[in-house]
C-alpha positions as CSV (number, residue, x, y, z in Angstrom):
1,M,0.0,0.0,0.0
2,N,1.1,3.6,-0.7
3,I,0.7,5.7,2.5
4,M,0.9,9.5,2.8
5,L,1.5,10.0,6.6
6,F,1.0,13.6,7.9
7,H,2.5,14.8,11.2
8,S,0.7,16.4,14.1
9,T,0.9,20.0,15.3
10,Y,4.1,19.0,17.1
11,G,5.8,18.8,13.7
12,L,7.7,16.0,12.0
13,R,9.0,14.4,15.2
14,P,10.9,11.1,15.7
15,A,7.5,9.3,16.5
16,V,6.3,10.0,12.9
17,H,9.5,8.5,11.5
18,Q,9.1,5.5,13.8
19,A,5.5,5.0,12.7
20,A,6.6,5.2,9.0
21,D,9.3,2.6,9.7
22,R,6.8,0.4,11.3
23,L,4.5,0.7,8.3
24,R,7.5,0.1,5.9
25,A,8.4,-3.1,7.9
26,A,4.9,-4.3,7.2
27,G,5.5,-3.9,3.5
28,H,4.1,-0.5,2.8
29,E,5.6,2.5,0.9
30,V,5.3,5.5,3.1
31,W,5.9,9.3,2.6
32,T,6.1,11.7,5.6
33,P,5.9,15.3,4.2
34,D,7.1,18.0,6.5
35,L,4.4,20.6,6.4
36,F,6.2,22.8,9.0
37,E,9.4,23.0,7.0
38,G,11.7,21.7,9.7
39,R,10.0,23.2,12.8
40,T,9.0,21.0,15.7
41,F,7.4,21.9,19.0
42,E,7.5,20.7,22.6
43,T,3.9,21.7,23.5
44,V,0.6,21.5,21.7
45,E,0.1,25.3,22.3
46,E,3.4,26.2,20.5
47,G,2.4,24.0,17.6
48,M,-1.1,25.3,17.4
49,D,0.2,28.9,17.5
50,F,2.6,28.1,14.6
51,N,-0.2,26.3,12.7
52,D,-2.5,29.4,13.1
53,R,0.3,31.7,11.7
54,I,0.7,29.5,8.6
55,G,-3.1,29.1,8.2
56,K,-5.2,26.1,7.2
57,D,-5.2,27.0,3.5
58,E,-1.4,27.1,3.3
59,L,-1.1,23.8,5.2
60,L,-3.6,22.1,2.9
61,K,-1.7,23.5,-0.1
62,R,1.5,22.0,1.2
63,A,-0.2,18.7,1.8
64,V,-1.7,18.6,-1.7
65,L,1.6,19.4,-3.3
66,A,3.3,16.6,-1.2
67,A,0.6,14.1,-2.2
68,A,0.2,15.1,-5.9
69,P,3.1,13.1,-7.3
70,Y,1.9,9.9,-5.8
71,S,-1.9,10.2,-5.8
72,E,-2.3,8.4,-9.1
73,R,-1.1,5.3,-7.3
74,G,-4.1,5.3,-5.1
75,L,-2.9,6.5,-1.7
76,V,-4.0,5.6,1.8
77,Y,-4.0,9.0,3.6
78,A,-3.0,8.8,7.3
79,G,-2.1,11.3,10.0
80,F,-1.7,12.2,13.6
81,S,-4.1,14.7,15.2
82,L,-3.7,17.8,12.9
83,G,-2.2,15.5,10.3
84,A,-5.3,13.3,10.5
85,S,-7.5,16.3,9.8
86,I,-5.4,17.1,6.7
87,A,-5.4,13.4,5.7
88,Q,-9.2,13.3,5.9
89,T,-9.6,16.5,3.8
90,L,-7.3,15.1,1.1
91,A,-8.9,11.6,1.1
92,L,-12.4,13.0,0.7
93,G,-11.2,15.0,-2.3
94,D,-9.3,12.2,-4.0
95,E,-11.4,9.8,-6.0
96,R,-8.4,7.4,-6.2
97,A,-7.9,7.3,-2.4
98,R,-7.7,3.7,-1.2
99,G,-8.3,4.4,2.5
100,L,-8.0,6.8,5.4
101,L,-6.2,6.0,8.7
102,L,-6.9,8.7,11.4
103,L,-4.8,8.7,14.6
104,H,-6.0,11.1,17.3
105,G,-8.0,13.4,15.1
106,T,-10.8,14.2,12.6
107,S,-11.9,17.2,10.6
108,D,-15.0,19.0,9.4
109,I,-16.7,17.4,6.5
110,A,-18.0,19.4,3.5
111,A,-21.8,19.1,3.0
112,N,-21.2,17.9,-0.5
113,A,-18.5,15.3,0.3
114,S,-19.0,12.0,-1.4
115,V,-16.9,8.9,-1.5
116,D,-17.6,5.4,-2.7
117,D,-17.3,3.1,0.3
118,L,-13.9,4.6,1.4
119,P,-12.5,2.5,4.2
120,V,-11.8,4.7,7.2
121,Q,-10.4,3.8,10.6
122,L,-10.2,6.2,13.5
123,H,-8.2,5.6,16.7
124,V,-8.8,8.2,19.4
125,A,-8.4,8.6,23.2
126,E,-11.5,8.4,25.5
127,P,-12.1,11.0,26.6
128,D,-10.2,13.3,24.3
129,P,-10.4,17.1,24.8
130,F,-10.0,17.7,21.1
131,E,-12.4,15.0,19.9
132,T,-15.4,15.1,22.2
133,D,-18.1,12.5,22.3
134,D,-20.7,14.8,20.7
135,W,-18.3,15.8,17.9
136,L,-17.3,12.2,17.2
137,S,-21.0,11.1,17.0
138,A,-21.8,13.9,14.5
139,W,-18.6,13.2,12.6
140,Y,-19.4,9.4,12.4
141,L,-22.9,10.1,11.0
142,Q,-21.6,12.7,8.5
143,M,-18.8,10.3,7.2
144,G,-21.5,7.6,6.8
145,R,-23.7,10.0,4.8
146,A,-20.7,10.9,2.6
147,G,-20.3,7.2,1.8
148,A,-17.4,6.2,4.0
149,D,-17.1,2.8,5.7
150,V,-16.0,3.9,9.2
151,E,-14.6,2.0,12.1
152,V,-13.9,3.8,15.4
153,Y,-11.6,2.6,18.1
154,R,-11.5,4.4,21.5
155,Y,-8.8,4.0,24.2
156,A,-10.0,4.7,27.7
157,G,-7.5,6.7,29.8
158,A,-5.0,7.4,27.0
159,G,-3.8,10.9,26.3
160,H,-4.6,12.8,23.1
161,V,-1.5,11.8,21.0
162,Y,-0.9,8.5,22.9
163,T,1.2,6.9,20.2
164,D,4.1,9.3,20.6
165,P,6.6,7.8,23.2
166,D,8.2,11.2,23.7
167,L,5.1,13.0,24.8
168,P,3.4,12.9,28.3
169,D,0.2,11.5,26.5
170,Y,2.0,8.3,25.6
171,D,0.2,5.1,26.5
172,E,2.2,2.0,25.5
173,E,-0.7,-0.5,25.7
174,A,-3.1,1.8,23.7
175,A,-0.3,2.5,21.2
176,E,0.5,-1.1,20.6
177,A,-3.2,-2.0,20.3
178,T,-3.7,0.8,17.8
179,W,-0.8,-0.3,15.6
180,R,-2.0,-4.0,15.7
181,V,-5.5,-3.0,14.5
182,A,-4.2,-0.3,12.0
183,L,-1.8,-2.8,10.4
184,G,-4.6,-5.3,10.1
185,F,-6.8,-2.6,8.5
186,L,-4.1,-1.7,6.0
187,D,-3.7,-5.4,5.0
188,T,-7.4,-5.4,4.0
189,L,-7.1,-2.5,1.5
């Protein structure tokens, strides 16, 4: 599978490279574009401030430019938190998308979004301050109406970006469970 993996608001940190290596070891080709052009952050607040200065449109432009050379291959879009939001936007706009793997995040869905049984898997903490229960319920229904085939996995007690071993949110048990399920999902695509 060809996977475009987008980083979180922390930037392209070692955990993203480790995730890409894990995916490559499972036989996938993976690209990890750096949407922050080398900047990384120690706190979510610093990353969000930088993200706000760049702006959503510029980040999406960078993501589209990163994915464009590979999209004809039929990409699986994937991402962590902010990167998941970007991956979702790109996948819903790419008729060749093979799947969508969301780790720790979702995004708004355009009212006219339409896909043909796009396989989607979401892994998120429970509770998650950025992905509330009400938001996730509405998101799930909207994705279904758009034509996506959605699976949601919740991890009780885990922090927001619980797959990054260098962050306080890290939860080894939840992270390993996430990767086990996610790799199985990718094998079905």
